[in-house]
Structures are given as structure tokens and as C-alpha cells.
XYZ file of C-alpha atoms in Angstrom:
613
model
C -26.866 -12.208 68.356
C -28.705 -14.798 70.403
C -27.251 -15.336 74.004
C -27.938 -19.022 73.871
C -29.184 -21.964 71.682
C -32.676 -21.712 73.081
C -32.813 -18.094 71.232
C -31.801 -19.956 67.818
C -33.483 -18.624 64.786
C -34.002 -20.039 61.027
C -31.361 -18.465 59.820
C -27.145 -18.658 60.021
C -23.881 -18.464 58.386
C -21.413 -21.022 58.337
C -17.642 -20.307 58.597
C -15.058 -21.171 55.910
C -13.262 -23.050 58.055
C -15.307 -25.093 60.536
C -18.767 -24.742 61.987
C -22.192 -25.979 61.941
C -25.738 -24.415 61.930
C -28.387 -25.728 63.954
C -32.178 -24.770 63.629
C -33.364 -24.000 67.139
C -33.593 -26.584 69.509
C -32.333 -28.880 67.436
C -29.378 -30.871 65.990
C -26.843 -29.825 63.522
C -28.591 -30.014 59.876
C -25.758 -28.525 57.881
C -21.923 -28.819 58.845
C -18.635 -27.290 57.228
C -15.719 -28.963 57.181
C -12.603 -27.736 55.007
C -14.496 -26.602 51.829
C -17.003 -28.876 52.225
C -20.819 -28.427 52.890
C -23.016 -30.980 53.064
C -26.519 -31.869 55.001
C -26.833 -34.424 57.239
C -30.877 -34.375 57.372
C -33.039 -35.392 54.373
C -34.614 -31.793 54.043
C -34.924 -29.877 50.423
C -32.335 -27.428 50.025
C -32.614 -24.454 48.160
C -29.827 -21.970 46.607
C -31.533 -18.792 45.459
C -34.754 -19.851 47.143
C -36.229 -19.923 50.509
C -38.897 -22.332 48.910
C -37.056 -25.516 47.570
C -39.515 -27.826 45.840
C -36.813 -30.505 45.425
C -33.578 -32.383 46.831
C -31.724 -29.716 44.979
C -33.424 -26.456 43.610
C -31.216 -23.669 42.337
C -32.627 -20.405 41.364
C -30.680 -17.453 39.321
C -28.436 -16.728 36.631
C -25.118 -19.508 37.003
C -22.080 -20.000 34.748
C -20.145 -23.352 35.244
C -17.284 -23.779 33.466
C -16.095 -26.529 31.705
C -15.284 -29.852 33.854
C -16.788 -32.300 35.243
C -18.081 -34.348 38.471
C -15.061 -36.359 40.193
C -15.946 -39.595 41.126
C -18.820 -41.449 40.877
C -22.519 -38.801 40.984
C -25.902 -40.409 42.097
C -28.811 -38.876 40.546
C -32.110 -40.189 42.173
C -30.769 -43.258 44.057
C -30.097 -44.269 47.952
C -26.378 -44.501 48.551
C -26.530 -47.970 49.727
C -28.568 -48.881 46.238
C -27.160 -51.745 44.176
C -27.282 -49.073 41.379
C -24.270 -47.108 42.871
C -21.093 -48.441 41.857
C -17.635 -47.528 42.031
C -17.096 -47.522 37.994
C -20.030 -45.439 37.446
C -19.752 -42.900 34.212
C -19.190 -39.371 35.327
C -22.184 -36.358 34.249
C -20.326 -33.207 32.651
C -21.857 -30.570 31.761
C -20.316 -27.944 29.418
C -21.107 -24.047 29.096
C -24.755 -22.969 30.376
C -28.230 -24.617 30.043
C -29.268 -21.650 28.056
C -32.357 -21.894 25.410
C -31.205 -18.273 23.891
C -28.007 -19.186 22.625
C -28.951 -22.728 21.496
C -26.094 -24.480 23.602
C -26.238 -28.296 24.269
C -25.881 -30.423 27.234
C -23.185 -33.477 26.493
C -23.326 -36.219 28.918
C -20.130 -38.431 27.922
C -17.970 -40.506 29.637
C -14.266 -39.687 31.189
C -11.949 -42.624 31.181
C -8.758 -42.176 32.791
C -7.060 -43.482 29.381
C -7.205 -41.744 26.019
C -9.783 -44.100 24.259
C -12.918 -42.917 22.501
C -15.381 -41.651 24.758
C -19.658 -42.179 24.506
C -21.194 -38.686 24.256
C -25.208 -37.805 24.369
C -25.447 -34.373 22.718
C -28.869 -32.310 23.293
C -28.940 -29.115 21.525
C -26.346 -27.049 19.883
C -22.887 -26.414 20.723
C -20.580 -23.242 20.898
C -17.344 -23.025 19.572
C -17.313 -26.689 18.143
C -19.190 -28.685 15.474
C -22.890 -27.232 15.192
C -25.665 -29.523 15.867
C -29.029 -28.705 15.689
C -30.654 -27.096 18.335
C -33.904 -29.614 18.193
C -31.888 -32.725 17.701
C -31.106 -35.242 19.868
C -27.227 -36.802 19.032
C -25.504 -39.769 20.114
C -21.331 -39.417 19.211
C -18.359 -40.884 19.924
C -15.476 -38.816 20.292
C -11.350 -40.008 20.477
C -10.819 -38.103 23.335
C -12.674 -36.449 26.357
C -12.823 -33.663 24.581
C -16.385 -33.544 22.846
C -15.409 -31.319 19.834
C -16.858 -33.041 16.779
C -17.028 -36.860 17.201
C -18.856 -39.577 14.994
C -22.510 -39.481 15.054
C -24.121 -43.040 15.636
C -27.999 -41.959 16.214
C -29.850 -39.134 15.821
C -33.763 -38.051 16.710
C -33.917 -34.786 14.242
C -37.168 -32.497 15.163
C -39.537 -34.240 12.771
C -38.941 -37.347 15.144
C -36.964 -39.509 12.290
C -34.599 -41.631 13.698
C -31.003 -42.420 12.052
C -28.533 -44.770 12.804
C -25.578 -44.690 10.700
C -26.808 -41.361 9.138
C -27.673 -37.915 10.693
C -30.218 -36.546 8.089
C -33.071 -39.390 8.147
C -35.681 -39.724 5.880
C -37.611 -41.654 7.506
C -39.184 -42.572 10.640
C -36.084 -45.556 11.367
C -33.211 -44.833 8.717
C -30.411 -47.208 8.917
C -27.229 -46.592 6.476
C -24.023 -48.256 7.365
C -21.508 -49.232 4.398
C -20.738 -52.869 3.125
C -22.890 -55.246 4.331
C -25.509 -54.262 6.986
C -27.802 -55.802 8.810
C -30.077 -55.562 11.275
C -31.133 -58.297 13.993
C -34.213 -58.747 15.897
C -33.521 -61.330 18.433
C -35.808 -63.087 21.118
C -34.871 -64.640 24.247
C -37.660 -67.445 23.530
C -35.594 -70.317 21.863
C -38.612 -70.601 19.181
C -39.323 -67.396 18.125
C -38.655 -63.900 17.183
C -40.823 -61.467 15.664
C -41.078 -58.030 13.812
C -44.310 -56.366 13.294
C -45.735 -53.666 11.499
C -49.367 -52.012 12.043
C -51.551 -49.442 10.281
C -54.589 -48.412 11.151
C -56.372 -50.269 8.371
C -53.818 -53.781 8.529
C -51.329 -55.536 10.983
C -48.616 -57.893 9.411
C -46.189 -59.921 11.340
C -42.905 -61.607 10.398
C -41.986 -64.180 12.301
C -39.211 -66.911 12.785
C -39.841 -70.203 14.524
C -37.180 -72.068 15.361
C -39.384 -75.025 16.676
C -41.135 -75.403 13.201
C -37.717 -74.344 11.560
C -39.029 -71.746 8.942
C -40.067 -67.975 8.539
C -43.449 -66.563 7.989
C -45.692 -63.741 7.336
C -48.659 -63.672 9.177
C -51.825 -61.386 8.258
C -53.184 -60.385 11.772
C -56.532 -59.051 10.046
C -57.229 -62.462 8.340
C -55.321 -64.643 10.948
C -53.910 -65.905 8.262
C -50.009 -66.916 6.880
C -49.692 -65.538 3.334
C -45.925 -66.699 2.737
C -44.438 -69.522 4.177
C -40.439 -70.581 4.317
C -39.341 -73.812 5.225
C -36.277 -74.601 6.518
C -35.231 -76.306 3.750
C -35.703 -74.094 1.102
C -39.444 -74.987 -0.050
C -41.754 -71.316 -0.441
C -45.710 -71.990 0.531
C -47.978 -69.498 -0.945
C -51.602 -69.994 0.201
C -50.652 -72.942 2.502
C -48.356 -73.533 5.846
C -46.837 -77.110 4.308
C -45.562 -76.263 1.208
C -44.412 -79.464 -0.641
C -41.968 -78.253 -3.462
C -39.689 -75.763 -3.774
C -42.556 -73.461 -4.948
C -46.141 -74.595 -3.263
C -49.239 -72.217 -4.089
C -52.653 -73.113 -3.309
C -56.399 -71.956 -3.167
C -55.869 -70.099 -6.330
C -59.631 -68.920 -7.108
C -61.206 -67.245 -10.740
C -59.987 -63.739 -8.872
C -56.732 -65.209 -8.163
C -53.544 -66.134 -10.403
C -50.318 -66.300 -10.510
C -48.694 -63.999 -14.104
C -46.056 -64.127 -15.469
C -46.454 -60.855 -17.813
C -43.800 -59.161 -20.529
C -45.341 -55.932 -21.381
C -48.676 -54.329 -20.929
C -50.965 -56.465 -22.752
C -48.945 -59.887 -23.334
C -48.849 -62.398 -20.452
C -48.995 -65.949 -19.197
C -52.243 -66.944 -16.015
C -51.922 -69.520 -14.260
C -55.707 -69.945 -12.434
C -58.570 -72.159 -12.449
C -60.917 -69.551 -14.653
C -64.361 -68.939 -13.904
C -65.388 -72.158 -14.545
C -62.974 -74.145 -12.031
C -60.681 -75.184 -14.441
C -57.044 -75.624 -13.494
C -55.495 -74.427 -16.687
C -52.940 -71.977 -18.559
C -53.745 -69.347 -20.796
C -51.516 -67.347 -23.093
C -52.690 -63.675 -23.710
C -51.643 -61.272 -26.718
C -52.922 -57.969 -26.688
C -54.944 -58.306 -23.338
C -56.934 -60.944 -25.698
C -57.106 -64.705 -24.731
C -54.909 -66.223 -27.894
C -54.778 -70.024 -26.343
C -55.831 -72.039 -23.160
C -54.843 -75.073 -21.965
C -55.860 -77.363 -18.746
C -57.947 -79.708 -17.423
C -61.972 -79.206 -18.321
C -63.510 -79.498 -14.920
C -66.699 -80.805 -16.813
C -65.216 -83.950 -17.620
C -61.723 -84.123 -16.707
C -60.176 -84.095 -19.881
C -57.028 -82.448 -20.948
C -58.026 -79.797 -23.797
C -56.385 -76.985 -25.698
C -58.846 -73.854 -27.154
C -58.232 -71.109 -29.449
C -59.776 -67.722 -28.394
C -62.328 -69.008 -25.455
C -62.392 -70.775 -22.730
C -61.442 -75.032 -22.520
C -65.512 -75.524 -23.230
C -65.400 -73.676 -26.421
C -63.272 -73.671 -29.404
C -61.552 -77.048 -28.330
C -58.685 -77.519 -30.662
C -57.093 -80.425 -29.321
C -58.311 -82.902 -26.333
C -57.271 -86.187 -24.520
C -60.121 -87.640 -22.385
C -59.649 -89.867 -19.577
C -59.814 -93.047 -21.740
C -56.753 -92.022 -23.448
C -58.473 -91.069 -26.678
C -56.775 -87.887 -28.659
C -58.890 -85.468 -30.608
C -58.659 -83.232 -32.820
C -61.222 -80.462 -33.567
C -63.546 -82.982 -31.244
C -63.837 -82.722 -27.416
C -65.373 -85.909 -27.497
C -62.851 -88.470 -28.875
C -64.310 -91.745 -29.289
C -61.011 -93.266 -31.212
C -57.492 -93.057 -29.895
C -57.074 -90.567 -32.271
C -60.053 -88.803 -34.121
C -59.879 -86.132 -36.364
C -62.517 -83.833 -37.103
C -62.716 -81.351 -40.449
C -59.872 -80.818 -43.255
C -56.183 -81.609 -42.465
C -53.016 -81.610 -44.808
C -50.514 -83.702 -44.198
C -47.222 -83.152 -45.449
C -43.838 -85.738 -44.915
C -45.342 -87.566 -41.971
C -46.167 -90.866 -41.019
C -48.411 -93.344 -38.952
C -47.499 -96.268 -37.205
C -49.709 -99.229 -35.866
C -48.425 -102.114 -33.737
C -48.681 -105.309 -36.366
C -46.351 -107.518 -34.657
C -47.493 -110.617 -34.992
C -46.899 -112.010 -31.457
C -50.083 -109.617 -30.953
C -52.151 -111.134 -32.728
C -54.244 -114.549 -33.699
C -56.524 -116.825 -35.574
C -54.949 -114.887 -38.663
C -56.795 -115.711 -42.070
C -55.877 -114.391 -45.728
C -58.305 -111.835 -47.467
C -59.777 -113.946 -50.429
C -61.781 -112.420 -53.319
C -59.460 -109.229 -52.755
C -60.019 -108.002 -55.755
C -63.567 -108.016 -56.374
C -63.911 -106.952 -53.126
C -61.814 -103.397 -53.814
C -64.228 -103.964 -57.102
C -67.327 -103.241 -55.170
C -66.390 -99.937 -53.708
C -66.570 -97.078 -54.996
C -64.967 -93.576 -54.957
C -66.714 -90.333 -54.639
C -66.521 -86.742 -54.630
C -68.591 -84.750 -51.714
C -69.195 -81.831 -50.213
C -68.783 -81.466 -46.040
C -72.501 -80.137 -44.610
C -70.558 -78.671 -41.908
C -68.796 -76.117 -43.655
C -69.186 -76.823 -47.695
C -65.574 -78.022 -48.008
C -65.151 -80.334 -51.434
C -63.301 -83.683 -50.238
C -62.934 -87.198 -51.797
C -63.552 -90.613 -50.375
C -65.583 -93.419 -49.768
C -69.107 -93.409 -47.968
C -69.201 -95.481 -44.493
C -72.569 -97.477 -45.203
C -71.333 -98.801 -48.868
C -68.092 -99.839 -47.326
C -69.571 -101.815 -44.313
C -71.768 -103.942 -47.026
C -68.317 -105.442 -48.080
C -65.412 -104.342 -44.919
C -68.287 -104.805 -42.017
C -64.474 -104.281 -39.893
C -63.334 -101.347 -41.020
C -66.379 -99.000 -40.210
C -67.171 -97.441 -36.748
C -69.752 -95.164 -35.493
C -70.801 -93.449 -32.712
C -74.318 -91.033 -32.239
C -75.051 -92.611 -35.122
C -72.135 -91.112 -37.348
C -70.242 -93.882 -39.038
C -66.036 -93.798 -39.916
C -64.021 -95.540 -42.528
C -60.935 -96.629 -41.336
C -59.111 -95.960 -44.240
C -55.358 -97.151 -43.214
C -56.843 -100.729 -42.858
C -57.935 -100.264 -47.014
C -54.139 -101.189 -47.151
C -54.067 -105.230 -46.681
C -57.439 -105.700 -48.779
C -55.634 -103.181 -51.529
C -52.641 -105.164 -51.147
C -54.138 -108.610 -51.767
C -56.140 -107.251 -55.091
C -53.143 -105.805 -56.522
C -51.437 -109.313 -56.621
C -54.259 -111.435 -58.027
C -54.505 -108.391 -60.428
C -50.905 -109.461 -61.021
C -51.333 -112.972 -61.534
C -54.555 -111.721 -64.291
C -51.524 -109.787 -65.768
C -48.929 -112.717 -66.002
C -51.745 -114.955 -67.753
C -52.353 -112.245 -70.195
C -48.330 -112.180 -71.029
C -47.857 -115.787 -71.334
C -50.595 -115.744 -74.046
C -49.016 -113.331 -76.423
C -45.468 -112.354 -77.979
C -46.590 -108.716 -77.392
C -47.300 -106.758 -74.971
C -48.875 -102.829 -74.925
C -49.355 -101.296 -71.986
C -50.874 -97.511 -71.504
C -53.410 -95.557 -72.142
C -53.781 -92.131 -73.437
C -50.788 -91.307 -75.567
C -48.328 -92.544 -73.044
C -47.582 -96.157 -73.992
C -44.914 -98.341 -72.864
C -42.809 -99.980 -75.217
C -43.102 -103.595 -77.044
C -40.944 -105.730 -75.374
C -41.695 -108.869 -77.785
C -42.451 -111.244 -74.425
C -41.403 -114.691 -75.009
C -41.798 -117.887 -72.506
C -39.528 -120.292 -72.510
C -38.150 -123.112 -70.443
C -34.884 -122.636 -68.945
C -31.965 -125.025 -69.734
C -30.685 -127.567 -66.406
C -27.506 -125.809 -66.279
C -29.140 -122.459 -66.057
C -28.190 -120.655 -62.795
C -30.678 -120.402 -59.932
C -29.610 -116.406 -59.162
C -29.230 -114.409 -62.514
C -29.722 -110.954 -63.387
C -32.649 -108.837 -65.401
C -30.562 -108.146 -68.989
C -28.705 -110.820 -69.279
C -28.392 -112.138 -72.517
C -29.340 -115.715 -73.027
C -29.092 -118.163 -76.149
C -31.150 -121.148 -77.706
C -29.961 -124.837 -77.113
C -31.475 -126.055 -80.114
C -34.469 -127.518 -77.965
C -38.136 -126.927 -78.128
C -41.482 -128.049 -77.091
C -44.592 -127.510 -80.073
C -48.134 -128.417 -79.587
C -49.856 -130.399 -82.835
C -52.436 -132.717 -82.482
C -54.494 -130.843 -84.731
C -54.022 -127.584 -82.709
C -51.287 -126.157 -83.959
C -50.634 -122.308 -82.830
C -48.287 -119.794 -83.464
C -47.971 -119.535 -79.791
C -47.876 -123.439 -79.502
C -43.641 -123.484 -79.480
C -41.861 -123.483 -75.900
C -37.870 -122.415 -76.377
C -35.363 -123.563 -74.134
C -32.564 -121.298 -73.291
C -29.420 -120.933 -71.378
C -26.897 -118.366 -70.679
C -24.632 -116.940 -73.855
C -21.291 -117.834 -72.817
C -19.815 -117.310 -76.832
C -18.653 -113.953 -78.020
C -20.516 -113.161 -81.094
C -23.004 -115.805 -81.044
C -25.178 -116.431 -83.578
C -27.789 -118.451 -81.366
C -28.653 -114.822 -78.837
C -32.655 -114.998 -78.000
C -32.989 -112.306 -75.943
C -32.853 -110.967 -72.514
C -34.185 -112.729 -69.835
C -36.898 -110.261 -67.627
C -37.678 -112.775 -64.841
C -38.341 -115.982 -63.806
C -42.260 -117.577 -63.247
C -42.962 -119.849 -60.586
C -45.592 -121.636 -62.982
C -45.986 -122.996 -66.331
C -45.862 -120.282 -69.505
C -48.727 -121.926 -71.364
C -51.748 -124.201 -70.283
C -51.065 -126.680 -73.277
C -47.944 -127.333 -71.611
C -47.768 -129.967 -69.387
C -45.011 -129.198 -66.737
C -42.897 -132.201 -66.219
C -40.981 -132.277 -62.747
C -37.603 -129.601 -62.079
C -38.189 -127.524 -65.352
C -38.109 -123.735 -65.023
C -39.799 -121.111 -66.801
C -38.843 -117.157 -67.714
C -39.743 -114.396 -69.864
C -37.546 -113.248 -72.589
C -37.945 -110.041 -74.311
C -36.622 -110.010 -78.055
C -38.119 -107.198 -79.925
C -38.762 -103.254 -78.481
C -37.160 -101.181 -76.305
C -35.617 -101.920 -73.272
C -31.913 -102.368 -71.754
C -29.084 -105.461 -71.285
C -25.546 -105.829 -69.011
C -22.895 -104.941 -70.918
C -18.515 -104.527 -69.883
C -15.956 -102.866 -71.964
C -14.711 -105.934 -73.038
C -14.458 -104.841 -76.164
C -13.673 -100.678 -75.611
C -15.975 -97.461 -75.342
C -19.752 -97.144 -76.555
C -21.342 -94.873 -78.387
C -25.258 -94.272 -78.895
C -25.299 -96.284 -82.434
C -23.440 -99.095 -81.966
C -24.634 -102.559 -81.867
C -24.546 -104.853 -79.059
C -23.169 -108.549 -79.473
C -22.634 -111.409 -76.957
C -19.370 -111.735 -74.973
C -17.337 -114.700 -73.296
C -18.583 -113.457 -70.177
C -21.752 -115.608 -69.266
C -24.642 -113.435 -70.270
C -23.243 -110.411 -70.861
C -22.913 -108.234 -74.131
C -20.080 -105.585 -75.236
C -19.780 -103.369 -78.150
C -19.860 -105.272 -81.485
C -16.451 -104.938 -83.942
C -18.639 -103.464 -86.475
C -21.402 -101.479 -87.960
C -23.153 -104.252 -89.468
C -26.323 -105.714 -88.430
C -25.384 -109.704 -88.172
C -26.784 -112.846 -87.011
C -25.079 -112.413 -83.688
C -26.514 -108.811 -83.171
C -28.287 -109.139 -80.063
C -29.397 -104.659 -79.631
C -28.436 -100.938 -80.774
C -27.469 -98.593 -78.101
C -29.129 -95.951 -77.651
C -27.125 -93.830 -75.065
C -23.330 -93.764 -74.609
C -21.196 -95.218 -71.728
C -18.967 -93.088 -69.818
C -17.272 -96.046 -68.353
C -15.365 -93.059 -66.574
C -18.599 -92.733 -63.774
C -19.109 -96.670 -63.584
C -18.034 -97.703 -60.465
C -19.718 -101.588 -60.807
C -17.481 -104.334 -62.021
C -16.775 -107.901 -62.150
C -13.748 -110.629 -62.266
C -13.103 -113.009 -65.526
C -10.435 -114.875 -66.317
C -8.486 -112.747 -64.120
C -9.234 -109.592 -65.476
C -11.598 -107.209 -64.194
C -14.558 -105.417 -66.365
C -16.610 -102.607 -65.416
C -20.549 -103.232 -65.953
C -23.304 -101.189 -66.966
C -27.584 -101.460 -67.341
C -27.642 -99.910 -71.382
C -30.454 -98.668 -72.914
C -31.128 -100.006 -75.970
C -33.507 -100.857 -78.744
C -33.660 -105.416 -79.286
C -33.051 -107.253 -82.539
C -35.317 -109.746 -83.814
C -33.316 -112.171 -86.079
């Protein structure tokens, strides 16, 4: 033992009770007080070593057991650091830092209450719930007791990451029930971002609150492939979109499909040949196009090829619609056979369009002049009928139009000159009737029946509306020719309306009324009307059931309704017979009637075959 201080060597014990050891000629570096032993110099200290390579180095074989650091433990930090605090978590440790028997270190926290404590487990544990020993676990326990507890994250040994989960499969696996999400949240006031890199690409997603919308941005390109606006409008191809679905730049290798199985689908693209235009695909096959023909801006529609070929159907920029033509020179031109089934075409005629409006004279010989032929298309050897263009313009110079030298009928406008020839055709007609009792119309075998045509003059009393079949009577009048020139022809009757039942003095039935003279001998004097009167043939007259039911058979007399007949009492032909029916009445299904003398009779059109008397 050393007789004094100066004789001091490295070494010393300390007492359990009080004492202090001093390296020689030097202060006290260690001092003992109660069971306390702490160093007041800033020297390594070593326990098991005479080397210490740190603060604190411990060398050998220790066993803690279970606990934990009271108060507040410092790892690393001066103990006038802002980092010390009095609320600082506590560091346990439980059982040994051991890799043979795969134990775990837990740092948790040790509230003075009983609420759920935050626990970092590293390794396995011993006697509780096993964990793996290559995992790193973050739990929360109910108590400060670390046995089991709820995993929150975990780093498993293939360095996958779970939160919510503790067998990840993947690099960040996130599993949480009901609805999760997961926030990415920047301190800048305009934007936040998420990005994801591979060695070959880098893509960004990124939300701007000073532009108000979200965005993927290509970091390879430097470029934003999908834009979202704020309010609600999706830009593909363009940082502005305009509508609530805005794509742009879409070139020949670029389109947007909409496809419903393997080989059926719907492009949208601007084709090889920078058209903007649809197509509809069957069987991976283009079935029909349609879209704008970037070679002269017309709208067209193709069958099986593209919108330069096979045009079925165009409208060019003049407004002219074609069919089977891409080159409309009409407002609506139709190329090659069509069929036409219950349709119709309308063309403005209003008059308030139009002016210095003249009538078509010489109609008839006009329509004369043309004629009608059979032909054969060159184009495809199709038989058709019609009329050829350079004939018609000698006579209709207005209804033919050409272009590249091709000439067109207008055939619709054949309707006002075909119109105007059918009534002086008429008026050749009428002539032709006022010259002769009879009258034979047909050809072939069909003929139409003799009607035994009559003019006459109509009587001053006779009514300016009347019906076809009425039944009218002589008034004892009538106008001859003679001066040498008599004719069978030459006698004008004059007629009114029967108004006697049974009358002996029944003509005929009036047809209709002429706006001229019947006969050119005849010199009209002013106010007399004309008519035709049919007296012999076939034809029909108004009849009531005045007089009961008839049958196909019965004859057909004058009634004391003006101009009407009804069945006659008997089966004798008389002087007052006027016809013989030759279909019955089912006055049952005749709805048509009319008022005399307070009673009301039902009227009918009857076939029948005329009397001459």
C-alpha cells in the first residue's frame, strides 16, 4: 500500500460506502457515494476491459433482467442539449442481446398510466409472440408489458415494407380495412409530388395547387401525358384541355379504340393520310370509314378503304351531297342504280321565291318531241330506261346540266311540262265527247264501257253545286240546227233536276258540268250552262230507300227527292225506268244520309246498267 498520494498507481478499489479513486497526482476521476458510481472526467470507461474504445465499453458474458431505465437516459447528447427533456421515453431492454437464441431488443415506452404503449421490436422474442428473427417490427401493446401487441410496420428480410400487414408482398404494402388512403403532402402551398423511377423511365405525379389540377409528367420526354383540371376537364396530349375529355396530336401511329373483342373495334385517328376520321372494323378488316378527306375537305363515308377510295357517300364544302360521287356538282347527285321504295322528295316552290313566272305553252307537243329509251350503263352494263340529255336540251334547254362534259336530265322538273300536256290532252278529249253520243275508250281487250254521252244545256233553276249520278229530266226544250245542215248531233236538250217519283220525262245522269259550249254550231247566248249526261251503258246513280231494300235486278225509277232514284214498285221495264241494278244494297253498312220532308234517307253510289227510252 502506497504511504502517500505521490506513490499513487493506476489502479484502486472503491468502497461500498464512500470513497474516491484518484490517478496519481491528480484529482478524483471516479467517486462513490451510497450505491452510486459515477465519473466526473470525460475519459472512456471500460467494464471487462482495460482498453475502452468508447464512452461506455462492456466486455463479457451479462444477463439483465427484465426492467427498465428510471428517468429520463441520454444516449449521445450533452446534458445541457435542448434534446434532453424531462418527458423523454425511457430505453428497456428485455432478456440478453444474444444472436444464438434469436431474442429481440424492444425499445417501448413506459407511461405511468395503463394506456397502450409504442414498442420497436428487433429480432425474436422468448416466451411471448414469435417474431422473426430478421424482421424489423413496430407494435403497440395495451400495457407495458410487450407480450404480443398490434403490428403497425414491418421491414421482413427481403426488405418489403408493410404497414397495416406483417407479410408484404411488395416493396411498400399498405392494407388497412374500409377506406384507406394514403397522403403525400408538401409544405409548398402549390405543390406536392410522388415519383417513381426505373432505370429505363421516370414518371412524376404531381398536384399544383397554383394551376388547380393534377398531372403526370414524363421526365424522359419532359412532357405531361395526362392532365386534370380542377374542374373536372381530362387533357390527353395537351396541358389546356377544353372539354370534359380533350385529346390532341393524335398521329397515323396514334388512336384512341374503343374495341369489343379481338378483331371488332371502333379508331378514332387521322389515318395515314392525315385524315381526321372514324373507322369501324369487323374481323380486324376495315368495314366503313368516315371523316373529313384532308385532300379537299369534304365530309365522306367509304366502304372497305380509306376516305379516297370507295367513297360511298360525300358532302363537299359547297354543301353539295353525293352519292357514289366524291365530286358532287348538284346538291344532291347520284351516281349508278338506286331503288327507291315509299319515299319522297321535296323542293321549295313557294311562290314568294320566285318571279317573272310564265305558263308552259305548246305542252303537249313539247312532251311529243321526246322520246323514251332503253340503254345500257358503259360503266357497268346495267339495263336502265330514260331519256338522253342532248335530245332533251333541243326542247327543255332548262332542265339539262353538265359538268366534264357529262350532261343530266333533271327529271323531277318533267313534272310541270307533263302536267300542262295532260290538260290540253284533256281539252282534245272533251272536243272529241261533245262530237259524239258514244264514247269507247281502251285498247287491247280492256275497254271501258258506253256511257251514251249526251250535251245538253242546263235548265235556269238548275243548282250551281250538284252531284255526279243524279238523275235529271227533260223540260220539253231544245235547240236543233237546220239551215240545210241538219245532223243527228245537231239537237241541244235542256234539262233540270227530276223532282217527280216515277217520271216519265228521266234523261239520264248528269257526269259533269263544261265550262264551254257542247257543240261549235251552237252559239252560246249569255248565263246558259252546259253538262254531260250519260243515258245508255254502264255506269252508277244516287239512290235512298225511299222505297225499301234492293236487290241486283231491280229497276231504278225517279223519286220526290230532287235527283235521286229508289227501287221501282215493279218488274216492268216502263217509261219512267231510268237503270237496272246490278249489285244489292245492304243499307245495313250505309252510313250516308240525307233530310226530306222531315224524314231522313240513307244514300248510296249503285252500280247499274242505263235505260235508253
Amino acid at each position: 500500500t502506497p504511504s502517500d498520494p505521490s506513490h499513487a498507481v493506476p489502479l484502486g478499489y472503491l468502497q461500498d460506502n464512500y470513497g474516491q479513486l484518484l490517478p496519481g497526482g491528480a484529482s478524483s476521476t471516479w467517486v462513490i457515494n451510497g450505491s452510486d458510481i459515477y465519473n466526473v472526467n470525460s475519459g472512456n470507461v471500460g467494464i471487462g476491459t482495460t482498453a475502452p474504445g468508447a464512452k461506455l465499453e462492456i466486455v463479457g458474458n451479462q444477463i439483465l433482467s427484465y426492467g427498465y431505465v428510471s428517468g429520463a437516459l441520454n444516449i449521445g447528447a450533452n446534458v445541457n442539449s435542448t434534446v434532453r427533456s424531462s418527458n423523454v421515453r425511457k430505453l428497456g431492454v428485455i432478456a440478453a442481446i444474444d444472436y444464438s437464441n434469436t431474442r429481440n431488443i424492444e425499445i417501448f415506452s413506459s407511461d405511468s398510466d395503463n394506456s397502450t404503449r409504442n414498442i420497436v421490436n428487433f429480432g425474436g422474442r422468448q416466451g411471448g409472440t414469435s417474431y422473426a428473427a430478421t424482421e424489423i417490427r413496430f407494435t403497440t401493446a395495451p400495457n407495458s408489458s410487450t407480450q404480443g401487441g398490434t403490428t403497425r410496420m414491418l421491414i421482413d428480410n427481403n426488405g418489403n415494407v408493410g404497414v397495416g400487414t406483417s407479410t408484404p408482398g411488395e416493396k411498400l404494402h399498405v392494407y388497412g380495412s374500409g377506406a384507406q388512403r394514403i397522403q403525400v403532402e408538401s409544405s409548398d402551398a402549390n405543390t406536392a409530388a410522388f415519383k417513381m423511377k426505373t432505370p429505363a423511365s421516370e414518371y412524376g405525379f404531381f398536384a399544383s395547387g397554383a394551376l388547380d389540377r393534377f398531372s403526370i409528367y414524363n421526365y424522359n420526354s419532359t412532357s405531361y401525358p395526362l392532365v386534370i383540371l380542377g374542374d373536372g376537364n381530362v387533357g390527353i396530349g395537351t396541358t389546356n384541355p377544353e372539354a370534359i375529355l380533350h385529346i390532341n396530336d393524335i398521329s397515323s401511329n396514334n388512336r384512341i379504340r374503343f374495341q369489343k373483342s379481338g378483331t371488332e373495334w371502333i379508331d378514332f385517328n387521322d389515318g395515314s393520310f392525315n385524315d381526321v376520321q372514324i373507322e369501324f372494323m369487323t374481323d380486324g378488316n376495315k368495314y366503313v370509314s368516315l371523316g373529313v378527306d384532308d385532300t379537299d375537305d369534304s365530309f365522306k363515308i367509304s366502304h372497305a378503304g380509306t376516305l379516297e377510295t370507295n367513297t360511298a357517300f360525300t358532302i363537299n364544302t359547297s354543301g353539295n351531297v353525293g352519292i357514289g360521287t366524291s365530286t358532287p356538282a348538284y346538291k344532291l347527285e347520284v351516281v349508278g342504280t338506286s331503288g327507291i321504295g315509299a319515299a319522297a322528295f321535296v323542293n321549295n316552290s313557294d311562290i314568294n321565291l320566285k318571279f317573272n313566272i310564265r305558263k308552259i305553252d305548246n305542252a303537249l307537243e313539247k312532251i311529243k318531241s321526246l322520246e323514251g329509251v332503253y340503254f345500257d350503263w358503259k360503266a357497268d352494263g346495267s339495263n336502265s330506261v330514260g331519256l338522253i340529255a342532248q335530245d332533251v336540251e333541243k326542247i327543255f334547254p332548262e332542265l339539262v346540266t353538265g359538268k366534264d362534259g357529262q350532261k343530266g336530265v333533271q327529271y323531277s322538273n318533267l313534272v310541270a311540262p307533263l302536267i300542262e300536256a295532260i290538260k290540253e290532252q284533256q281539252i282534245q278529249i272533251d272536243d272529241l265527247r261533245k262530237k259524239s253520243d258514244f264514247r269507247f275508250i281502251g285498247s287491247g281487250i280492256n275497254y271501258s264501257p258506253s256511257t251514251g254521252s249526251h250535251g245538253v244545256i242546263l235548265s235556269q233553276d238548275f243548282p250551281s253545286e250538284f252531284r255526279k249520278g243524279m238523275i235529271v229530266s227533260v223540260t220539253g226544250e231544245a235547240k236543233k240546227r237546220y239551215n240545210n245542215k241538219l245532223k243527228i248531233t245537231s239537237t241541244l236538250a235542256t234539262v233540270k233536276l227530276s223532282t217527280t217519283k216515277e217520271d216519265k220525262t228521266v234523261y239520264g245522269i248528269i257526269e259533269s258540268e263544261l265550262n264551254e259550249g257542247v257543240n261549235s254550231w251552237y252559239q252560246t247566248n249569255p248565263g246558259e250552262r252546259f253538262a254531260i249526261i250519260n243515258t245508255i251503258g254502264q255506269g252508277k246513280v244516287l239512290v235512298t230507300n225511299m222505297n225499301g231494300s234492293i236487290e241486283a235486278g231491280d229497276y231504278i225509277t225517279s223519286s220526290s227527292i230532287p235527283g235521286y232514284g229508289m227501287r221501282q214498285a215493279d218488274d216492268i221495264l216502263r217509261n219512267y225506268t231510268v237503270a237496272k241494278a246490278i249489285e244489292k244494297v245492304d243499307w245495313n253498312k250505309v252510313t250516308e244520309t240525307i233530310e226530306w220532308q222531315g224524314n231522313t234517307y240513307k244514300v248510296y253510289l249503285l252500280g247499274v246498267v242505263y235505260n235508253s227510252r
